[in-house]
Protein backbone atom coordinates (compact mmCIF):
# COMPACT_ATOMS: atom_id res chain seq x y z
CA UNK A 1 0.00 0.00 0.00
CA UNK A 2 1.08 3.58 -0.54
CA UNK A 3 2.43 5.72 2.23
CA UNK A 4 1.10 9.23 2.81
CA UNK A 5 2.66 12.02 0.77
CA UNK A 6 1.69 14.67 3.31
CA UNK A 7 1.39 14.07 7.05
CA UNK A 8 0.10 16.81 9.34
CA UNK A 9 0.53 16.62 13.11
CA UNK A 10 -1.28 18.50 15.88
CA UNK A 11 1.23 18.25 18.69
CA UNK A 12 -1.09 18.55 21.68
CA UNK A 13 -0.67 17.75 25.37
CA UNK A 14 2.54 19.54 26.41
CA UNK A 15 0.84 21.48 29.19
CA UNK A 16 -0.85 18.42 30.68
CA UNK A 17 2.38 16.44 30.47
CA UNK A 18 4.07 19.06 32.63
CA UNK A 19 1.16 19.57 35.01
CA UNK A 20 0.96 15.83 35.71
CA UNK A 21 4.57 16.12 36.90
CA UNK A 22 3.92 19.29 38.89
CA UNK A 23 6.15 21.20 36.51
CA UNK A 24 5.42 24.53 34.81
CA UNK A 25 3.62 24.15 31.48
CA UNK A 26 6.61 25.56 29.67
CA UNK A 27 8.64 22.51 30.70
CA UNK A 28 6.17 20.46 28.69
CA UNK A 29 6.86 22.63 25.66
CA UNK A 30 10.60 22.11 26.16
CA UNK A 31 10.07 18.34 26.17
CA UNK A 32 7.79 18.73 23.18
CA UNK A 33 10.69 20.05 21.13
CA UNK A 34 12.58 16.79 21.76
CA UNK A 35 9.55 14.82 20.58
CA UNK A 36 9.42 17.00 17.47
CA UNK A 37 13.05 16.21 16.69
CA UNK A 38 12.22 12.49 16.87
CA UNK A 39 9.18 13.01 14.64
CA UNK A 40 11.22 14.73 11.94
CA UNK A 41 13.88 12.00 11.99
CA UNK A 42 11.26 9.26 11.85
CA UNK A 43 9.35 10.90 9.03
CA UNK A 44 12.60 11.29 7.09
CA UNK A 45 13.48 7.62 7.63
CA UNK A 46 10.01 6.65 6.47
CA UNK A 47 10.55 8.76 3.35
CA UNK A 48 7.62 11.05 3.99
CA UNK A 49 7.85 13.89 1.47
CA UNK A 50 5.85 16.50 3.36
CA UNK A 51 5.46 16.97 7.09
CA UNK A 52 3.43 19.81 8.61
CA UNK A 53 3.28 20.45 12.33
CA UNK A 54 1.08 22.75 14.37
CA UNK A 55 3.37 24.67 16.70
CA UNK A 56 1.27 27.75 17.49
CA UNK A 57 -2.28 28.46 16.40
CA UNK A 58 -3.79 31.85 15.64
CA UNK A 59 -5.87 31.25 18.79
CA UNK A 60 -2.91 30.47 21.05
CA UNK A 61 -2.29 34.22 21.60
CA UNK A 62 -5.13 33.97 24.12
CA UNK A 63 -2.83 32.05 26.48
CA UNK A 64 -1.12 33.70 29.46
CA UNK A 65 1.47 36.22 28.32
CA UNK A 66 4.40 34.42 29.99
CA UNK A 67 3.56 31.15 28.20
CA UNK A 68 3.26 32.93 24.83
CA UNK A 69 6.57 34.73 25.36
CA UNK A 70 8.35 31.54 26.40
CA UNK A 71 7.05 29.78 23.28
CA UNK A 72 8.26 32.64 21.08
CA UNK A 73 11.72 32.38 22.66
CA UNK A 74 11.72 28.63 21.98
CA UNK A 75 10.87 29.25 18.34
CA UNK A 76 13.74 31.72 17.85
CA UNK A 77 16.26 29.48 19.65
CA UNK A 78 14.99 26.31 17.95
CA UNK A 79 15.21 27.80 14.46
CA UNK A 80 18.76 29.00 15.08
CA UNK A 81 19.87 25.68 16.54
CA UNK A 82 18.18 23.32 14.12
CA UNK A 83 18.52 25.04 10.74
CA UNK A 84 21.87 23.47 9.82
CA UNK A 85 21.20 19.96 11.21
CA UNK A 86 17.87 19.93 9.36
CA UNK A 87 19.49 20.99 6.09
CA UNK A 88 22.16 18.31 6.57
CA UNK A 89 19.40 15.74 7.01
CA UNK A 90 17.87 16.82 3.69
CA UNK A 91 15.01 18.68 5.29
CA UNK A 92 13.71 21.93 3.82
CA UNK A 93 12.05 23.90 6.56
CA UNK A 94 9.31 26.48 5.98
CA UNK A 95 7.50 28.59 8.54
CA UNK A 96 3.89 28.88 7.51
CA UNK A 97 1.43 31.34 9.04
CA UNK A 98 0.73 35.02 9.58
CA UNK A 99 4.17 36.49 10.26
CA UNK A 100 2.95 40.06 10.73
CA UNK A 101 2.54 39.54 14.48
CA UNK A 102 6.06 38.22 15.08
CA UNK A 103 8.96 40.08 16.64
CA UNK A 104 11.83 41.27 14.48
CA UNK A 105 14.01 38.59 16.14
CA UNK A 106 11.69 35.80 15.14
CA UNK A 107 11.24 37.09 11.59
CA UNK A 108 15.00 37.28 11.13
CA UNK A 109 15.46 33.75 12.54
CA UNK A 110 12.80 32.46 10.14
CA UNK A 111 14.40 34.13 7.10
CA UNK A 112 17.82 32.77 8.02
CA UNK A 113 16.63 29.24 8.71
CA UNK A 114 14.61 29.11 5.48
CA UNK A 115 17.59 30.40 3.49
CA UNK A 116 19.88 27.73 4.96
CA UNK A 117 17.54 24.92 4.00
CA UNK A 118 16.34 26.19 0.64
CA UNK A 119 18.13 23.60 -1.49
CA UNK A 120 17.36 20.54 0.65
CA UNK A 121 15.39 18.03 -1.36
CA UNK A 122 14.45 15.21 0.99
CA UNK A 123 11.38 16.52 2.77
CA UNK A 124 9.36 19.70 3.11
CA UNK A 125 8.91 20.45 6.80
CA UNK A 126 6.21 23.06 7.38
CA UNK A 127 6.18 24.56 10.85
CA UNK A 128 2.80 26.22 11.27
CA UNK A 129 3.23 29.29 13.48
CA UNK A 130 0.42 31.74 14.06
CA UNK A 131 -1.42 29.59 11.58
CA UNK A 132 -5.15 28.96 11.31
CA UNK A 133 -6.98 27.05 8.61
CA UNK A 134 -9.64 29.75 8.30
CA UNK A 135 -7.00 32.48 8.06
CA UNK A 136 -5.28 30.53 5.27
CA UNK A 137 -8.47 30.30 3.21
CA UNK A 138 -9.27 33.98 3.73
CA UNK A 139 -5.78 35.16 2.75
CA UNK A 140 -5.95 33.01 -0.39
CA UNK A 141 -9.37 34.42 -1.37
CA UNK A 142 -8.13 37.98 -0.74
CA UNK A 143 -5.08 37.42 -2.93
CA UNK A 144 -7.30 36.27 -5.79
CA UNK A 145 -9.66 39.19 -5.26
CA UNK A 146 -6.77 41.67 -5.40
CA UNK A 147 -5.67 40.17 -8.70
CA UNK A 148 -9.25 40.30 -9.97
CA UNK A 149 -9.24 36.58 -10.62
CA UNK A 150 -12.08 34.09 -10.52
CA UNK A 151 -12.35 32.12 -7.30
CA UNK A 152 -12.57 28.41 -7.98
CA UNK A 153 -11.11 25.31 -6.34
CA UNK A 154 -7.94 25.30 -8.40
CA UNK A 155 -7.16 29.02 -8.22
CA UNK A 156 -7.83 29.16 -4.49
CA UNK A 157 -5.72 26.07 -3.81
CA UNK A 158 -2.76 27.68 -5.54
CA UNK A 159 -2.91 30.66 -3.18
CA UNK A 160 -3.00 28.64 0.04
CA UNK A 161 0.05 28.85 2.25
CA UNK A 162 1.93 25.68 1.34
CA UNK A 163 1.01 24.71 -2.23
CA UNK A 164 4.22 22.68 -2.52
CA UNK A 165 2.91 20.07 -0.08
CA UNK A 166 -0.46 19.27 -1.64
CA UNK A 167 -3.42 17.67 0.13
CA UNK A 168 -3.00 16.22 3.63
CA UNK A 169 -3.24 12.42 3.50
CA UNK A 170 -2.84 11.65 7.18
CA UNK A 171 -3.59 13.96 10.09
CA UNK A 172 -2.41 12.93 13.54
CA UNK A 173 -3.49 14.54 16.79
CA UNK A 174 -1.96 13.58 20.11
CA UNK A 175 -3.20 14.44 23.57
CA UNK A 176 -6.50 12.57 23.41
CA UNK A 177 -8.69 15.33 21.93
CA UNK A 178 -10.63 14.53 18.78
CA UNK A 179 -10.80 17.89 17.09
CA UNK A 180 -8.98 19.88 14.42
CA UNK A 181 -8.71 23.19 16.33
CA UNK A 182 -8.49 25.25 13.12
CA UNK A 183 -5.40 23.47 11.79
CA UNK A 184 -5.13 22.75 8.06
CA UNK A 185 -8.75 22.72 6.86
CA UNK A 186 -8.93 22.94 3.09
CA UNK A 187 -6.06 20.58 2.30
CA UNK A 188 -7.30 18.11 4.93
CA UNK A 189 -10.67 17.67 3.20
CA UNK A 190 -9.94 13.96 2.56
CA UNK A 191 -7.31 13.33 5.23
CA UNK A 192 -7.40 10.14 7.23
CA UNK A 193 -7.55 11.08 10.91
CA UNK A 194 -5.48 9.34 13.60
CA UNK A 195 -5.91 10.23 17.24
CA UNK A 196 -3.40 9.23 19.86
CA UNK A 197 -3.94 9.27 23.61
CA UNK A 198 -0.24 9.98 24.12
CA UNK A 199 0.60 13.47 25.34
CA UNK A 200 2.92 15.08 22.79
CA UNK A 201 6.22 14.78 24.75
CA UNK A 202 5.52 11.03 25.08
CA UNK A 203 4.82 10.47 21.36
CA UNK A 204 7.49 8.08 20.04
CA UNK A 205 8.85 6.86 16.72
CA UNK A 206 6.86 3.66 17.31
CA UNK A 207 3.66 5.66 17.73
CA UNK A 208 4.31 7.37 14.41
CA UNK A 209 5.02 4.03 12.72
CA UNK A 210 1.75 2.71 14.13
CA UNK A 211 -0.15 5.61 12.56
CA UNK A 212 1.60 5.00 9.23
CA UNK A 213 0.75 1.26 9.27
CA UNK A 214 -2.87 2.07 10.05
CA UNK A 215 -2.94 4.58 7.19
CA UNK A 216 -1.66 1.99 4.75
CA UNK A 217 -4.68 -0.18 5.54
CA UNK A 218 -7.24 2.52 4.70
CA UNK A 219 -9.28 2.38 1.55
CA UNK A 220 -9.48 5.97 0.32
CA UNK A 221 -12.62 6.29 -1.76
CA UNK A 222 -12.83 10.05 -2.44
CA UNK A 223 -16.58 9.73 -2.91
CA UNK A 224 -16.53 6.60 -5.06
CA UNK A 225 -17.72 3.12 -4.17
CA UNK A 226 -15.34 0.47 -2.93
CA UNK A 227 -15.86 -1.52 -6.16
CA UNK A 228 -14.87 1.50 -8.24
CA UNK A 229 -11.74 2.05 -6.18
CA UNK A 230 -10.72 -1.60 -6.60
CA UNK A 231 -11.35 -1.65 -10.36
C1 LIG B 1 0.24 21.94 22.49
O1 LIG B 1 0.21 21.57 23.83
C2 LIG B 1 1.32 22.94 22.20
C3 LIG B 1 0.86 24.30 21.91
C4 LIG B 1 -0.36 24.68 21.79
C5 LIG B 1 1.89 25.30 21.72
P1 LIG B 1 -0.72 22.34 24.85
O2 LIG B 1 0.05 23.43 25.45
O3 LIG B 1 -2.00 22.70 24.21
O4 LIG B 1 -0.97 21.21 25.93
P2 LIG B 1 -2.32 20.94 26.73
O5 LIG B 1 -3.38 20.66 25.71
O6 LIG B 1 -2.60 22.16 27.53
O7 LIG B 1 -2.01 19.75 27.57
C1 LIG C 1 -3.87 23.08 18.92
O1 LIG C 1 -3.87 22.76 20.26
C2 LIG C 1 -2.72 23.98 18.61
C3 LIG C 1 -1.40 23.39 18.64
C4 LIG C 1 -1.12 22.13 18.89
C5 LIG C 1 -0.33 24.30 18.36
P1 LIG C 1 -4.71 23.61 21.35
O2 LIG C 1 -4.37 23.00 22.66
O3 LIG C 1 -4.46 25.05 21.19
O4 LIG C 1 -6.20 23.28 20.93
P2 LIG C 1 -7.54 23.40 21.78
O5 LIG C 1 -7.57 24.79 22.33
O6 LIG C 1 -7.49 22.39 22.87
O7 LIG C 1 -8.64 23.10 20.81
MG1 LIG D 1 -3.78 21.75 24.04
Tab-separated table of C-alpha atoms and ligand atoms in Angstrom:
chain	number	residue	atom	x	y	z
A	1	UNK	CA	0.000	0.000	0.000
A	2	UNK	CA	1.082	3.575	-0.537
A	3	UNK	CA	2.434	5.722	2.231
A	4	UNK	CA	1.103	9.227	2.812
A	5	UNK	CA	2.658	12.020	0.767
A	6	UNK	CA	1.686	14.670	3.308
A	7	UNK	CA	1.393	14.071	7.048
A	8	UNK	CA	0.096	16.813	9.341
A	9	UNK	CA	0.534	16.616	13.107
A	10	UNK	CA	-1.284	18.499	15.878
A	11	UNK	CA	1.234	18.247	18.689
A	12	UNK	CA	-1.085	18.546	21.685
A	13	UNK	CA	-0.669	17.753	25.369
A	14	UNK	CA	2.537	19.538	26.406
A	15	UNK	CA	0.839	21.482	29.186
A	16	UNK	CA	-0.853	18.422	30.684
A	17	UNK	CA	2.376	16.441	30.469
A	18	UNK	CA	4.075	19.057	32.634
A	19	UNK	CA	1.165	19.572	35.008
A	20	UNK	CA	0.962	15.833	35.707
A	21	UNK	CA	4.569	16.125	36.896
A	22	UNK	CA	3.916	19.291	38.895
A	23	UNK	CA	6.152	21.205	36.510
A	24	UNK	CA	5.422	24.529	34.813
A	25	UNK	CA	3.619	24.152	31.478
A	26	UNK	CA	6.611	25.561	29.669
A	27	UNK	CA	8.635	22.513	30.703
A	28	UNK	CA	6.170	20.462	28.692
A	29	UNK	CA	6.862	22.635	25.661
A	30	UNK	CA	10.596	22.115	26.161
A	31	UNK	CA	10.069	18.342	26.174
A	32	UNK	CA	7.791	18.727	23.185
A	33	UNK	CA	10.692	20.049	21.126
A	34	UNK	CA	12.576	16.795	21.756
A	35	UNK	CA	9.552	14.819	20.581
A	36	UNK	CA	9.418	16.998	17.470
A	37	UNK	CA	13.054	16.213	16.694
A	38	UNK	CA	12.221	12.487	16.872
A	39	UNK	CA	9.183	13.006	14.641
A	40	UNK	CA	11.224	14.732	11.938
A	41	UNK	CA	13.883	11.997	11.994
A	42	UNK	CA	11.263	9.261	11.854
A	43	UNK	CA	9.349	10.904	9.027
A	44	UNK	CA	12.604	11.294	7.085
A	45	UNK	CA	13.484	7.620	7.629
A	46	UNK	CA	10.010	6.652	6.473
A	47	UNK	CA	10.554	8.759	3.347
A	48	UNK	CA	7.619	11.045	3.989
A	49	UNK	CA	7.852	13.893	1.470
A	50	UNK	CA	5.848	16.505	3.359
A	51	UNK	CA	5.461	16.971	7.091
A	52	UNK	CA	3.433	19.810	8.609
A	53	UNK	CA	3.285	20.450	12.331
A	54	UNK	CA	1.076	22.751	14.367
A	55	UNK	CA	3.374	24.671	16.700
A	56	UNK	CA	1.271	27.753	17.493
A	57	UNK	CA	-2.283	28.459	16.404
A	58	UNK	CA	-3.787	31.850	15.644
A	59	UNK	CA	-5.868	31.250	18.787
A	60	UNK	CA	-2.906	30.472	21.053
A	61	UNK	CA	-2.293	34.224	21.604
A	62	UNK	CA	-5.126	33.966	24.121
A	63	UNK	CA	-2.826	32.046	26.483
A	64	UNK	CA	-1.124	33.703	29.464
A	65	UNK	CA	1.468	36.219	28.324
A	66	UNK	CA	4.398	34.417	29.987
A	67	UNK	CA	3.558	31.147	28.197
A	68	UNK	CA	3.265	32.927	24.827
A	69	UNK	CA	6.571	34.726	25.356
A	70	UNK	CA	8.352	31.536	26.404
A	71	UNK	CA	7.054	29.783	23.277
A	72	UNK	CA	8.257	32.642	21.079
A	73	UNK	CA	11.716	32.382	22.662
A	74	UNK	CA	11.723	28.632	21.979
A	75	UNK	CA	10.870	29.253	18.336
A	76	UNK	CA	13.738	31.716	17.854
A	77	UNK	CA	16.257	29.480	19.654
A	78	UNK	CA	14.993	26.310	17.951
A	79	UNK	CA	15.214	27.797	14.462
A	80	UNK	CA	18.763	29.000	15.081
A	81	UNK	CA	19.865	25.680	16.544
A	82	UNK	CA	18.185	23.323	14.115
A	83	UNK	CA	18.521	25.038	10.741
A	84	UNK	CA	21.874	23.467	9.817
A	85	UNK	CA	21.197	19.958	11.214
A	86	UNK	CA	17.865	19.928	9.362
A	87	UNK	CA	19.485	20.991	6.092
A	88	UNK	CA	22.162	18.305	6.573
A	89	UNK	CA	19.401	15.735	7.007
A	90	UNK	CA	17.872	16.815	3.687
A	91	UNK	CA	15.007	18.684	5.295
A	92	UNK	CA	13.708	21.929	3.818
A	93	UNK	CA	12.047	23.904	6.564
A	94	UNK	CA	9.306	26.483	5.982
A	95	UNK	CA	7.501	28.588	8.537
A	96	UNK	CA	3.885	28.881	7.513
A	97	UNK	CA	1.429	31.342	9.037
A	98	UNK	CA	0.734	35.023	9.575
A	99	UNK	CA	4.172	36.495	10.257
A	100	UNK	CA	2.948	40.063	10.735
A	101	UNK	CA	2.538	39.544	14.485
A	102	UNK	CA	6.064	38.221	15.079
A	103	UNK	CA	8.956	40.083	16.642
A	104	UNK	CA	11.826	41.266	14.476
A	105	UNK	CA	14.010	38.591	16.143
A	106	UNK	CA	11.688	35.799	15.138
A	107	UNK	CA	11.238	37.093	11.585
A	108	UNK	CA	14.998	37.281	11.129
A	109	UNK	CA	15.463	33.753	12.544
A	110	UNK	CA	12.801	32.462	10.135
A	111	UNK	CA	14.399	34.127	7.098
A	112	UNK	CA	17.822	32.771	8.015
A	113	UNK	CA	16.627	29.240	8.714
A	114	UNK	CA	14.614	29.113	5.479
A	115	UNK	CA	17.585	30.396	3.492
A	116	UNK	CA	19.884	27.735	4.961
A	117	UNK	CA	17.538	24.917	4.000
A	118	UNK	CA	16.345	26.193	0.641
A	119	UNK	CA	18.130	23.595	-1.487
A	120	UNK	CA	17.361	20.545	0.654
A	121	UNK	CA	15.390	18.030	-1.365
A	122	UNK	CA	14.450	15.206	0.994
A	123	UNK	CA	11.381	16.523	2.769
A	124	UNK	CA	9.361	19.704	3.108
A	125	UNK	CA	8.908	20.450	6.798
A	126	UNK	CA	6.208	23.058	7.381
A	127	UNK	CA	6.181	24.559	10.850
A	128	UNK	CA	2.801	26.223	11.270
A	129	UNK	CA	3.232	29.286	13.476
A	130	UNK	CA	0.421	31.741	14.060
A	131	UNK	CA	-1.422	29.588	11.582
A	132	UNK	CA	-5.145	28.962	11.306
A	133	UNK	CA	-6.979	27.045	8.608
A	134	UNK	CA	-9.635	29.746	8.304
A	135	UNK	CA	-7.000	32.484	8.058
A	136	UNK	CA	-5.277	30.534	5.267
A	137	UNK	CA	-8.471	30.298	3.206
A	138	UNK	CA	-9.271	33.978	3.727
A	139	UNK	CA	-5.780	35.164	2.749
A	140	UNK	CA	-5.954	33.014	-0.388
A	141	UNK	CA	-9.366	34.418	-1.368
A	142	UNK	CA	-8.126	37.975	-0.740
A	143	UNK	CA	-5.080	37.418	-2.932
A	144	UNK	CA	-7.305	36.268	-5.793
A	145	UNK	CA	-9.663	39.188	-5.260
A	146	UNK	CA	-6.772	41.668	-5.403
A	147	UNK	CA	-5.666	40.166	-8.704
A	148	UNK	CA	-9.251	40.304	-9.974
A	149	UNK	CA	-9.244	36.580	-10.624
A	150	UNK	CA	-12.084	34.093	-10.520
A	151	UNK	CA	-12.348	32.116	-7.302
A	152	UNK	CA	-12.572	28.408	-7.976
A	153	UNK	CA	-11.109	25.310	-6.337
A	154	UNK	CA	-7.939	25.297	-8.396
A	155	UNK	CA	-7.164	29.020	-8.216
A	156	UNK	CA	-7.827	29.161	-4.493
A	157	UNK	CA	-5.724	26.074	-3.807
A	158	UNK	CA	-2.764	27.680	-5.539
A	159	UNK	CA	-2.908	30.658	-3.180
A	160	UNK	CA	-2.998	28.644	0.035
A	161	UNK	CA	0.052	28.850	2.253
A	162	UNK	CA	1.927	25.680	1.338
A	163	UNK	CA	1.014	24.714	-2.228
A	164	UNK	CA	4.222	22.675	-2.520
A	165	UNK	CA	2.906	20.069	-0.076
A	166	UNK	CA	-0.463	19.270	-1.636
A	167	UNK	CA	-3.420	17.665	0.133
A	168	UNK	CA	-2.996	16.218	3.626
A	169	UNK	CA	-3.241	12.419	3.501
A	170	UNK	CA	-2.837	11.648	7.177
A	171	UNK	CA	-3.594	13.958	10.092
A	172	UNK	CA	-2.405	12.927	13.536
A	173	UNK	CA	-3.488	14.538	16.793
A	174	UNK	CA	-1.964	13.582	20.108
A	175	UNK	CA	-3.202	14.443	23.565
A	176	UNK	CA	-6.503	12.570	23.414
A	177	UNK	CA	-8.692	15.333	21.930
A	178	UNK	CA	-10.630	14.531	18.784
A	179	UNK	CA	-10.803	17.891	17.091
A	180	UNK	CA	-8.977	19.884	14.424
A	181	UNK	CA	-8.706	23.194	16.332
A	182	UNK	CA	-8.493	25.248	13.116
A	183	UNK	CA	-5.398	23.466	11.792
A	184	UNK	CA	-5.133	22.750	8.056
A	185	UNK	CA	-8.754	22.719	6.861
A	186	UNK	CA	-8.932	22.945	3.092
A	187	UNK	CA	-6.062	20.581	2.302
A	188	UNK	CA	-7.301	18.114	4.933
A	189	UNK	CA	-10.666	17.668	3.202
A	190	UNK	CA	-9.944	13.960	2.563
A	191	UNK	CA	-7.311	13.331	5.229
A	192	UNK	CA	-7.401	10.136	7.227
A	193	UNK	CA	-7.551	11.084	10.908
A	194	UNK	CA	-5.483	9.340	13.596
A	195	UNK	CA	-5.914	10.230	17.242
A	196	UNK	CA	-3.395	9.226	19.861
A	197	UNK	CA	-3.937	9.272	23.610
A	198	UNK	CA	-0.239	9.983	24.119
A	199	UNK	CA	0.604	13.469	25.337
A	200	UNK	CA	2.917	15.077	22.790
A	201	UNK	CA	6.221	14.780	24.753
A	202	UNK	CA	5.521	11.031	25.077
A	203	UNK	CA	4.821	10.471	21.365
A	204	UNK	CA	7.490	8.081	20.042
A	205	UNK	CA	8.848	6.862	16.721
A	206	UNK	CA	6.860	3.656	17.307
A	207	UNK	CA	3.655	5.657	17.730
A	208	UNK	CA	4.311	7.372	14.409
A	209	UNK	CA	5.018	4.035	12.715
A	210	UNK	CA	1.747	2.708	14.131
A	211	UNK	CA	-0.149	5.608	12.564
A	212	UNK	CA	1.599	4.999	9.231
A	213	UNK	CA	0.747	1.261	9.269
A	214	UNK	CA	-2.872	2.069	10.047
A	215	UNK	CA	-2.944	4.579	7.188
A	216	UNK	CA	-1.661	1.994	4.751
A	217	UNK	CA	-4.676	-0.182	5.536
A	218	UNK	CA	-7.238	2.518	4.703
A	219	UNK	CA	-9.280	2.380	1.553
A	220	UNK	CA	-9.483	5.973	0.324
A	221	UNK	CA	-12.617	6.290	-1.759
A	222	UNK	CA	-12.833	10.049	-2.435
A	223	UNK	CA	-16.575	9.731	-2.910
A	224	UNK	CA	-16.533	6.599	-5.056
A	225	UNK	CA	-17.716	3.116	-4.173
A	226	UNK	CA	-15.343	0.469	-2.926
A	227	UNK	CA	-15.856	-1.520	-6.155
A	228	UNK	CA	-14.868	1.498	-8.238
A	229	UNK	CA	-11.740	2.053	-6.177
A	230	UNK	CA	-10.716	-1.603	-6.601
A	231	UNK	CA	-11.353	-1.645	-10.364
B	1	LIG	C1	0.240	21.939	22.490
B	1	LIG	O1	0.206	21.567	23.826
B	1	LIG	C2	1.321	22.941	22.204
B	1	LIG	C3	0.862	24.298	21.907
B	1	LIG	C4	-0.365	24.679	21.786
B	1	LIG	C5	1.892	25.298	21.716
B	1	LIG	P1	-0.725	22.335	24.850
B	1	LIG	O2	0.046	23.433	25.451
B	1	LIG	O3	-2.001	22.704	24.207
B	1	LIG	O4	-0.966	21.206	25.931
B	1	LIG	P2	-2.320	20.938	26.732
B	1	LIG	O5	-3.382	20.656	25.714
B	1	LIG	O6	-2.598	22.164	27.528
B	1	LIG	O7	-2.006	19.745	27.566
B	2	LIG	C1	-3.872	23.076	18.917
B	2	LIG	O1	-3.867	22.760	20.262
B	2	LIG	C2	-2.717	23.982	18.606
B	2	LIG	C3	-1.398	23.390	18.640
B	2	LIG	C4	-1.120	22.135	18.886
B	2	LIG	C5	-0.328	24.295	18.360
B	2	LIG	P1	-4.710	23.605	21.347
B	2	LIG	O2	-4.372	23.003	22.656
B	2	LIG	O3	-4.456	25.048	21.186
B	2	LIG	O4	-6.200	23.284	20.926
B	2	LIG	P2	-7.536	23.403	21.777
B	2	LIG	O5	-7.569	24.785	22.334
B	2	LIG	O6	-7.486	22.386	22.872
B	2	LIG	O7	-8.641	23.100	20.808
B	3	LIG	MG1	-3.784	21.751	24.041
